[in-house]
Tab-separated table of C-alpha atoms in Angstrom:
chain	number	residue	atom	x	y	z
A	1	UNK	CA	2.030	-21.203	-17.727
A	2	UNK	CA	-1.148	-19.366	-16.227
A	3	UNK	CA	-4.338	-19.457	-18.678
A	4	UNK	CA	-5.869	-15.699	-18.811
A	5	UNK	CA	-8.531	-17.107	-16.885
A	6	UNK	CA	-6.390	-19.038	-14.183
A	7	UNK	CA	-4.876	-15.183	-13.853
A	8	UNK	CA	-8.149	-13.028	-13.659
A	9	UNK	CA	-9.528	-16.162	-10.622
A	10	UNK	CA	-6.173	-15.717	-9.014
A	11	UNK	CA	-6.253	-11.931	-8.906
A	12	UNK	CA	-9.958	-11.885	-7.840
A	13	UNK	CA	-9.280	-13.946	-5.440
A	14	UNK	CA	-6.264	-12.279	-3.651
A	15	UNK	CA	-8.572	-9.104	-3.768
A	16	UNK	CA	-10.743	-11.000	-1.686
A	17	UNK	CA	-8.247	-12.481	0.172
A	18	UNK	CA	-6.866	-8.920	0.935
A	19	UNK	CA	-10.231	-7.367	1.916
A	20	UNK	CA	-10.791	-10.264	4.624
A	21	UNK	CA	-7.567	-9.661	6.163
A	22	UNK	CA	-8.465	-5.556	6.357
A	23	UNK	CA	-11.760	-6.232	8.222
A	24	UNK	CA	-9.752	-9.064	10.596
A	25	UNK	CA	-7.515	-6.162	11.240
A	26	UNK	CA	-10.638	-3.677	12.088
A	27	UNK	CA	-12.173	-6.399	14.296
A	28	UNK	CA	-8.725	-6.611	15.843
A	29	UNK	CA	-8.596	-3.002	16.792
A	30	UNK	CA	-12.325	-2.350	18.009
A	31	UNK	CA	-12.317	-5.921	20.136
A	32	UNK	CA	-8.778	-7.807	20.611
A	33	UNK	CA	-7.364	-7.258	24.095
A	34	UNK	CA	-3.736	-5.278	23.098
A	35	UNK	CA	-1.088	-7.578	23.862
A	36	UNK	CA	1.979	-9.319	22.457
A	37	UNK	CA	-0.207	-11.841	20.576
A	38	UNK	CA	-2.137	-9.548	19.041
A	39	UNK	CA	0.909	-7.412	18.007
A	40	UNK	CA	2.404	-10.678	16.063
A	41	UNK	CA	-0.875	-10.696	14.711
A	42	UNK	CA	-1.230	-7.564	13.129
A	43	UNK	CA	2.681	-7.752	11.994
A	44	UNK	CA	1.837	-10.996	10.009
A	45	UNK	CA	-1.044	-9.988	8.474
A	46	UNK	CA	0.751	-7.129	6.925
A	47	UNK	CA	3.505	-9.026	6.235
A	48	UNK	CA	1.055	-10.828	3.794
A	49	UNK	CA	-1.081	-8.485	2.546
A	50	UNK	CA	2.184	-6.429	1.309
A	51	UNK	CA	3.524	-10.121	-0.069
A	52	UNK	CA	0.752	-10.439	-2.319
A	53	UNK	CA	0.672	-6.795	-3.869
A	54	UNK	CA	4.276	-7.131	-4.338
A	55	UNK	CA	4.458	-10.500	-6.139
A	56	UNK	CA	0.703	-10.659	-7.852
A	57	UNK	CA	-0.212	-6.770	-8.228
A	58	UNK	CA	3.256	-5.264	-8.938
A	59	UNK	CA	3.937	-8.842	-10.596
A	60	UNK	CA	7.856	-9.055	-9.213
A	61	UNK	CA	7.180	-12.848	-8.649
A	62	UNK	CA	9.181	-13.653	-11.588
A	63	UNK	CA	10.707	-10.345	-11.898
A	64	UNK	CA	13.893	-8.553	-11.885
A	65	UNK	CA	15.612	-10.069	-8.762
A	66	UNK	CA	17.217	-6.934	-7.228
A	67	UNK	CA	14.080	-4.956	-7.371
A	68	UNK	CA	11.818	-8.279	-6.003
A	69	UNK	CA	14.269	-7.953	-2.645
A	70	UNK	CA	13.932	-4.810	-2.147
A	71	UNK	CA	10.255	-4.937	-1.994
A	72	UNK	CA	9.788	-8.030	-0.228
A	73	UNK	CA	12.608	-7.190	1.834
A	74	UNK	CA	10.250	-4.010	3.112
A	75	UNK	CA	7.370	-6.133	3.805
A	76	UNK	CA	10.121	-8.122	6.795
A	77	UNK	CA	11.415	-5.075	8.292
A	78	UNK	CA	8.604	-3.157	9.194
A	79	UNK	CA	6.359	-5.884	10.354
A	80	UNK	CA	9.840	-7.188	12.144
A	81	UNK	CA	10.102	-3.596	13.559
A	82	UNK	CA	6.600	-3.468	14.846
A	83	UNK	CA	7.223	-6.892	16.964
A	84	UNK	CA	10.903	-5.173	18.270
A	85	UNK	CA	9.789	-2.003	19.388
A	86	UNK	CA	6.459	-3.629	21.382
A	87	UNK	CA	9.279	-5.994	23.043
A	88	UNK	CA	11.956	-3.794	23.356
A	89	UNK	CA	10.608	0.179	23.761
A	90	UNK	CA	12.795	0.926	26.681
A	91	UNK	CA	15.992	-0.206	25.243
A	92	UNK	CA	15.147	1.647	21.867
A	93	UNK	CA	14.368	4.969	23.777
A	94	UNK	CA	17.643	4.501	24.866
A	95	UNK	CA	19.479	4.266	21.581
A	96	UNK	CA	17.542	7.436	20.302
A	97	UNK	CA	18.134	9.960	22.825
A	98	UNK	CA	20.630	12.634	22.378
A	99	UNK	CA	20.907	13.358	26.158
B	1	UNK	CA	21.384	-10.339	-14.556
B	2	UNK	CA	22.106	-13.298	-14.701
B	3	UNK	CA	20.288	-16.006	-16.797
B	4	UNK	CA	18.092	-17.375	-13.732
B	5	UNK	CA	15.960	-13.716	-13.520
B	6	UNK	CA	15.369	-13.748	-17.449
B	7	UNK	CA	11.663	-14.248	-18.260
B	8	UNK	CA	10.633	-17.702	-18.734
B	9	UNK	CA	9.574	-18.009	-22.476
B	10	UNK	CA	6.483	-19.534	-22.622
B	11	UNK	CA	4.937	-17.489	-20.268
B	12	UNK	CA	1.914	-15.225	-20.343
B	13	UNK	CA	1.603	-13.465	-17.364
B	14	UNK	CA	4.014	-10.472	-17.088
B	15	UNK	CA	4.414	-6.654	-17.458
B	16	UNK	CA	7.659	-7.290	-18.268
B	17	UNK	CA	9.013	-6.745	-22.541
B	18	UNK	CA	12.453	-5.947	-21.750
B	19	UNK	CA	15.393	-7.464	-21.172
B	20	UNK	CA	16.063	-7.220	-17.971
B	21	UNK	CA	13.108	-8.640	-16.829
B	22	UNK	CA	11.592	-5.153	-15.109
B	23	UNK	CA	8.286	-4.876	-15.174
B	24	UNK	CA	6.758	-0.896	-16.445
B	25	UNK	CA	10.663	0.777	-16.984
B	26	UNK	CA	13.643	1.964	-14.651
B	27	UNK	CA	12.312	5.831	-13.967
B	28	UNK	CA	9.342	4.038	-12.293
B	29	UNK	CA	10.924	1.895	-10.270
B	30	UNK	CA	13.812	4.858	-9.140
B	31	UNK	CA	10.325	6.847	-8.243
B	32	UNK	CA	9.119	3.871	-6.250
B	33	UNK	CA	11.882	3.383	-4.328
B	34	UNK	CA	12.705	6.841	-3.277
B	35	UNK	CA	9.019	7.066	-2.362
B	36	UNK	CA	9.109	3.742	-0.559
B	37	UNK	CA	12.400	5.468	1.158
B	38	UNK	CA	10.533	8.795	2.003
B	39	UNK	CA	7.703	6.700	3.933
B	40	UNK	CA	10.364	4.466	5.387
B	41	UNK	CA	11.673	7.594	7.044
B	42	UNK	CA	8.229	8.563	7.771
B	43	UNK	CA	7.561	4.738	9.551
B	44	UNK	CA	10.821	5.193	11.722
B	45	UNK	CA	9.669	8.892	12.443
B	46	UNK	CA	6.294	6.494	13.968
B	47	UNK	CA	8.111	4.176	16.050
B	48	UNK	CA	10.832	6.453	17.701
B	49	UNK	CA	7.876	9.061	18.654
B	50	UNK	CA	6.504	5.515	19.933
B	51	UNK	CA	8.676	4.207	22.124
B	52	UNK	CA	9.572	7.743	23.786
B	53	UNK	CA	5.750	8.414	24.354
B	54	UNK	CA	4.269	5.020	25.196
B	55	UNK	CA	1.286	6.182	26.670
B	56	UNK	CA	0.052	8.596	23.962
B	57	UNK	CA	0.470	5.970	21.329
B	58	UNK	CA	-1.562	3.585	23.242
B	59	UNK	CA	-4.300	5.976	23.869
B	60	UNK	CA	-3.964	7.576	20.432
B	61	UNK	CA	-5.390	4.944	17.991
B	62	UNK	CA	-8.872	4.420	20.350
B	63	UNK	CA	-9.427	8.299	19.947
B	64	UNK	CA	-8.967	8.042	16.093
B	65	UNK	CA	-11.902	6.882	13.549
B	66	UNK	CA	-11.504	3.085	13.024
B	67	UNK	CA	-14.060	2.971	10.518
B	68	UNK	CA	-12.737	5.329	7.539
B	69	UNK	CA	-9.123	4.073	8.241
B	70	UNK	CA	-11.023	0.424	7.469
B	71	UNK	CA	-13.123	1.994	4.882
B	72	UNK	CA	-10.035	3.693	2.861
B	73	UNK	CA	-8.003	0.714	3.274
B	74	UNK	CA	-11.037	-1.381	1.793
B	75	UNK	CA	-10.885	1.269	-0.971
B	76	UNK	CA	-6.960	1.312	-1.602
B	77	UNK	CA	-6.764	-2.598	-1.872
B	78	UNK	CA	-9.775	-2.458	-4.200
B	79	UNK	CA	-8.291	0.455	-6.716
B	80	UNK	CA	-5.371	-1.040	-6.754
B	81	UNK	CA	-7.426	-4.488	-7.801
B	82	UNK	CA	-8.925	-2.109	-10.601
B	83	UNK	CA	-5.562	-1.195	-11.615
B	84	UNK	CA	-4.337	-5.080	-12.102
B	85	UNK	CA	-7.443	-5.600	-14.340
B	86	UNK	CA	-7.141	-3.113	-16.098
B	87	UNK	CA	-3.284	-4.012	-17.291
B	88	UNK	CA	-4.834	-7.354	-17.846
B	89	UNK	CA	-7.494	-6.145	-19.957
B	90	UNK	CA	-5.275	-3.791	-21.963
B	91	UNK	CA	-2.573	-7.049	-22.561
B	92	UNK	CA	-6.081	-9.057	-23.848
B	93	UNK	CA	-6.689	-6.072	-26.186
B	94	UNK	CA	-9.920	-4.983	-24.768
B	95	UNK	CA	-8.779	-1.312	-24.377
B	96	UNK	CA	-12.403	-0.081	-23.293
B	97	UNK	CA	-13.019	-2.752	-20.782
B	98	UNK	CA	-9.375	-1.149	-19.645
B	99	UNK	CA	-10.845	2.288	-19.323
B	100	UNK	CA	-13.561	1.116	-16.921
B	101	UNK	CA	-11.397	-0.464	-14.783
B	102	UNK	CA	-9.456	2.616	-14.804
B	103	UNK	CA	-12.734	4.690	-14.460
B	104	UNK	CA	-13.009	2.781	-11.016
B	105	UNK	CA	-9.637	3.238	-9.982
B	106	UNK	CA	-10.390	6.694	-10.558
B	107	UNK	CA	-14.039	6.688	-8.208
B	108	UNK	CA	-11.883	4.715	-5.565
B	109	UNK	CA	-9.238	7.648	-5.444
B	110	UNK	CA	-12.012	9.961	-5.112
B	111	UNK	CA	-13.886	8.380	-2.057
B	112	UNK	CA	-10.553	7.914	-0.777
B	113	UNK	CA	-9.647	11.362	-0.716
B	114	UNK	CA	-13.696	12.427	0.225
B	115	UNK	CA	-13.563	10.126	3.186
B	116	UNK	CA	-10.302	11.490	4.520
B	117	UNK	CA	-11.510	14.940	4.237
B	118	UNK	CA	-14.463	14.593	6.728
B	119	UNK	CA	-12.092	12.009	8.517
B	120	UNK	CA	-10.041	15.341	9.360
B	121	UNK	CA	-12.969	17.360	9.978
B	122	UNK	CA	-14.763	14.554	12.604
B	123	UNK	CA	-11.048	14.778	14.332
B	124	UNK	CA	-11.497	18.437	14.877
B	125	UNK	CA	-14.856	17.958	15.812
B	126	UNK	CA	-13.143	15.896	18.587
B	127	UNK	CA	-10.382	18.070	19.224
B	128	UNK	CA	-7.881	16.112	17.704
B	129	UNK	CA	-5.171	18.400	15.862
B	130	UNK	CA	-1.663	18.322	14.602
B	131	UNK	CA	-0.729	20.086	18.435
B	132	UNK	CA	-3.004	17.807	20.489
B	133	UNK	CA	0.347	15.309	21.231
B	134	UNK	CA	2.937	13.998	19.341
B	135	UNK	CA	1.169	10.872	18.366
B	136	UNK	CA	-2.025	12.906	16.421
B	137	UNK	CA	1.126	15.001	15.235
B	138	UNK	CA	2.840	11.768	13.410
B	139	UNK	CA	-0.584	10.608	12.571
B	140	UNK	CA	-1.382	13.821	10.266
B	141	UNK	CA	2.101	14.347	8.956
B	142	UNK	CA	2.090	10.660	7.408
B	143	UNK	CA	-1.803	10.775	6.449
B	144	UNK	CA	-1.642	13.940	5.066
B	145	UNK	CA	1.710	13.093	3.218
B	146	UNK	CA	-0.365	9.972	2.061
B	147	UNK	CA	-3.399	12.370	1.013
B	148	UNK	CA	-1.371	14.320	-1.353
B	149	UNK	CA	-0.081	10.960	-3.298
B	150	UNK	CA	-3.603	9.534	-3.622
B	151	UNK	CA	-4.384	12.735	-5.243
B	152	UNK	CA	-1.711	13.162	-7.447
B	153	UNK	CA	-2.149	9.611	-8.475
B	154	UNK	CA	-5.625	9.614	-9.162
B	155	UNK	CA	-4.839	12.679	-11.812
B	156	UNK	CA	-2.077	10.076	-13.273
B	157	UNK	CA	-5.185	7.328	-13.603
B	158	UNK	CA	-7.271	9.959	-15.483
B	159	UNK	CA	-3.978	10.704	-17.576
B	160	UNK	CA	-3.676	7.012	-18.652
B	161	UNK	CA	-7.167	6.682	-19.214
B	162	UNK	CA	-6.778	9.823	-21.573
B	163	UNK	CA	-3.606	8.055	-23.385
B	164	UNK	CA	-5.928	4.870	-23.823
B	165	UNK	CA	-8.723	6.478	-25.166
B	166	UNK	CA	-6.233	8.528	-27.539
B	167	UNK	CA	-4.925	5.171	-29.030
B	168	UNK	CA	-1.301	5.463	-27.348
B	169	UNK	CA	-1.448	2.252	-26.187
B	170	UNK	CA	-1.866	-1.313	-27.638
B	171	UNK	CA	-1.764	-4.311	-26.547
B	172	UNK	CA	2.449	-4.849	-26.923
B	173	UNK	CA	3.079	-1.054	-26.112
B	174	UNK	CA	1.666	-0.146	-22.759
B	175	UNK	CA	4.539	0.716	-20.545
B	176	UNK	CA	3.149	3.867	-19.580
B	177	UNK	CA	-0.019	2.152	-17.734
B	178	UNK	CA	2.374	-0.185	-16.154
B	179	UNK	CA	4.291	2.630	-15.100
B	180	UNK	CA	1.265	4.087	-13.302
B	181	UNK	CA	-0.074	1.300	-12.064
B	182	UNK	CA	3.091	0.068	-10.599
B	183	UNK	CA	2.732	3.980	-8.702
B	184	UNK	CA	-0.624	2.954	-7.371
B	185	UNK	CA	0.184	-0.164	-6.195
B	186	UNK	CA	3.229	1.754	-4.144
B	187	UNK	CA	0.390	4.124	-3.067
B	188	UNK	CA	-1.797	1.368	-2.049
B	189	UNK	CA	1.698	-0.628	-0.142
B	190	UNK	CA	2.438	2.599	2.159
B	191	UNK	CA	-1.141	2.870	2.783
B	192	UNK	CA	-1.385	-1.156	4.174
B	193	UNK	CA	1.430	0.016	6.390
B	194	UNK	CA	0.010	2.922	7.834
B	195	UNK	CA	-3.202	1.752	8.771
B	196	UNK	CA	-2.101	-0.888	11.105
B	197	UNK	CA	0.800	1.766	12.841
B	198	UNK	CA	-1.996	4.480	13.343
B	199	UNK	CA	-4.784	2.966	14.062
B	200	UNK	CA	-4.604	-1.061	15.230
B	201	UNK	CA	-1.361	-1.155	16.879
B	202	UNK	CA	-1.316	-0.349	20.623
């Protein structure tokens, strides 16, 4: 069991947490060379940023099971899609055409 | 449920009063996930336009303003810390230090929406419009769809700050403020997503 003020440091501190990895991002796209690295980069850090609103801001750590997947489960595909579609763009074009 | 997803008794930290361990209420969380949906569709909108037009969505995101995506997405993360703290200070029974959380959540929605505004305008000023190519054309159907739900849920933060000041909440009964703040924080989560697809990712 959290005291109050074990809470309010761990919130305050994910805030901060969350604004570093924003600016890392910003550096990221005025400086880092584009590249696959970069790309696995930029999928993790949202990966974690979304982790931590889910679980400490929306508080579905200990929550309701069903609804805890569903929002973590977001916060895997789409930073999973951004890594497949830089790897595989060619093959994906292919799959959506209608011609 | 089963037993393992019930609340563990002794603890303090949760929005959650009923029994099946939700926090805010169902409605809410049917809201959030149809909204979640609608952006989802919106995402795979992003990378299919992506992957068909790889040039334009490498050259897009250098022609866009890096600086008030950063800035908003400074702001977003920082309402939605507001929002926490002001649940928090609502479950410690300190209903006006609630308010001025909410009062910031509120200025945050409001720069958010300012700073977008001349965001728009500096594209035009560059030429950038909804025709220019497909890639400014995803970019300002998913911003702008984004634009309308800060708005909307900044009115919601002034609502709950209303119901607070009008005694509708205590510290037990709150589950309308956990309603809305679980809507921010969905605001906030498509927002985190967007930002790097628009304007990191090349």
């Amino acid at each position: 069991m959290m005291t109050k003020q074990a809470e309010i440091k761990l919130i305050d501190t994910l805030w901060i947490v969350l604004i570093c990895l924003t600016l890392f991002s910003a550096w990221m796209a005025e400086r880092a060379e584009p590249g696959f690295i970069s790309i696995v980069i930029m999928a993790a850090v949202l990966a974690i940023k979304g982790r931590i609103i889910v679980d400490h801001f929306m508080e579905l750590k200990h929550a309701n099971k069903f609804i805890r997947t569903l929002m973590r489960a977001y916060f895997y595909v789409i930073p999973a899609l951004i890594i497949i579609v830089y790897l595989y763009p060619d093959q994906i074009a292919r799959w959506t055409s209608l011609s | 449920m089963n037993q393992a997803t019930l609340p563990n008794p002794g603890q303090h930290f949760s929005f959650t009063t009923h029994s099946k361990n939700i926090p805010g209420n169902l409605a809410i969380w049917a809201a959030i996930l149809s909204e979640m949906s609608e952006f989802a569709v919106m995402f795979i909108v992003y990378f299919i336009a992506r992957v068909h037009n790889p040039e334009l969505f490498f050259e897009g995101p250098t022609r866009l303003n890096t600086l008030a995506g950063t800035a908003n997405t400074l702001i977003m993360l920082s309402s939605s810390f507001f929002v926490v703290r002001s649940v928090m200070a609502v479950r410690d029974d300190q209903l006006k230090a609630a308010t001025r959380w909410l009062w910031g959540a509120v200025a945050c929605g409001i720069l958010y929406l300012i700073i977008k505004y001349l965001e728009y305008r500096w594209n035009a000023a560059q030429g950038l419009e909804t025709e220019t190519n497909i890639f400014y054309g995803v970019y300002y159907y998913v911003t702008f769809n984004h634009f309308l739900h800060v708005g909307w849920g900044t009115a919601g933060l002034v609502w709950v700050i209303y119901r607070i000041n009008s005694g509708f909440y205590t510290k037990t009964e709150h589950e309308g403020l956990v309603n809305m703040a679980l809507y921010w924080h969905m605001i906030d989560l498509a927002w985190i997503t967007i930002f790097p697809l628009l304007y990191v990712i090349r």
